[in-house]
C-alpha positions as MATLAB code, in Angstrom:
seq = 'FVRPRLASGAVLDIGCGNGSYLATNAAGYRLHGIDISPQLAKAADDLFKQTGGGAICAPATAALGVMPAHSIDAAILRSY';
ca = [
      82.018  100.260  105.565;
      79.638   99.716  102.629;
      76.302  100.808  104.101;
      76.920  104.588  103.966;
      77.405  104.275  100.194;
      75.097  101.380   99.245;
      71.721  100.603  100.825;
      71.404   97.167   99.221;
      72.845   95.107   96.406;
      75.822   92.932   95.578;
      79.233   93.362   97.200;
      82.395   91.713   95.865;
      85.430   90.946   98.031;
      88.558   90.522   95.910;
      90.822   88.173   97.863;
      87.928   87.093  100.075;
      89.678   84.238  101.886;
      87.069   82.114  103.650;
      84.465   84.890  103.381;
      84.176   85.605  107.094;
      85.224   89.277  106.883;
      82.614   90.189  104.291;
      79.917   88.046  105.928;
      80.525   89.808  109.245;
      80.776   93.341  107.869;
      78.267   93.348  105.019;
      75.249   91.491  106.380;
      72.125   92.090  104.314;
      73.901   92.236  100.941;
      74.368   89.597   98.220;
      77.954   88.591   98.830;
      80.432   87.580   96.138;
      84.105   86.753   96.383;
      87.229   85.875   94.473;
      90.125   83.965   95.982;
      93.045   82.087   94.498;
      92.976   79.336   97.163;
      90.598   76.489   96.261;
      89.905   75.659   99.911;
      89.205   79.254  100.927;
      87.115   79.985   97.832;
      85.003   76.883   98.565;
      84.432   78.000  102.167;
      83.462   81.488  100.974;
      81.201   80.056   98.271;
      79.332   77.958  100.838;
      78.895   81.035  103.050;
      78.026   83.478  100.266;
      75.470   81.171   98.630;
      73.337   81.723  101.735;
      73.023   85.380  100.623;
      72.272   84.650   96.963;
      75.892   85.210   95.934;
      78.925   82.986   95.617;
      82.694   82.836   95.306;
      85.038   81.993   92.446;
      88.453   80.345   92.709;
      90.675   82.146   90.214;
      93.174   84.975   89.900;
      91.252   88.242   90.328;
      91.721   89.457   86.762;
      90.475   86.170   85.325;
      87.459   86.023   87.647;
      86.448   89.604   86.895;
      86.441   88.724   83.213;
      83.754   86.046   83.640;
      81.421   87.978   85.928;
      78.287   89.303   84.226;
      78.370   93.013   83.418;
      76.685   95.231   86.015;
      76.323   92.343   88.485;
      78.325   93.988   91.298;
      77.348   97.227   93.042;
      80.419   97.650   95.273;
      83.799   95.971   95.694;
      86.423   95.805   98.410;
      90.061   94.753   98.319;
      91.957   94.372  101.555;
      95.671   93.831  101.863;
      97.642   92.382  104.745;
];
């Protein structure tokens, strides 16, 4: 889903849960995530750190405000 638009770089999943969706579908990228659940954000952080990224536990608008400018190349937001 990302590869046709971005050859490499950092991908952010807003509402990443445990990180498994992004890890499965965006292999080869630096993965970053935001989730409001402390347990899920921790699981995603552990997974995403293996790619040079990480996850933040916070509401999306708050987390986006602390991310360094120009640090993300693409973002996804999935809804259930």
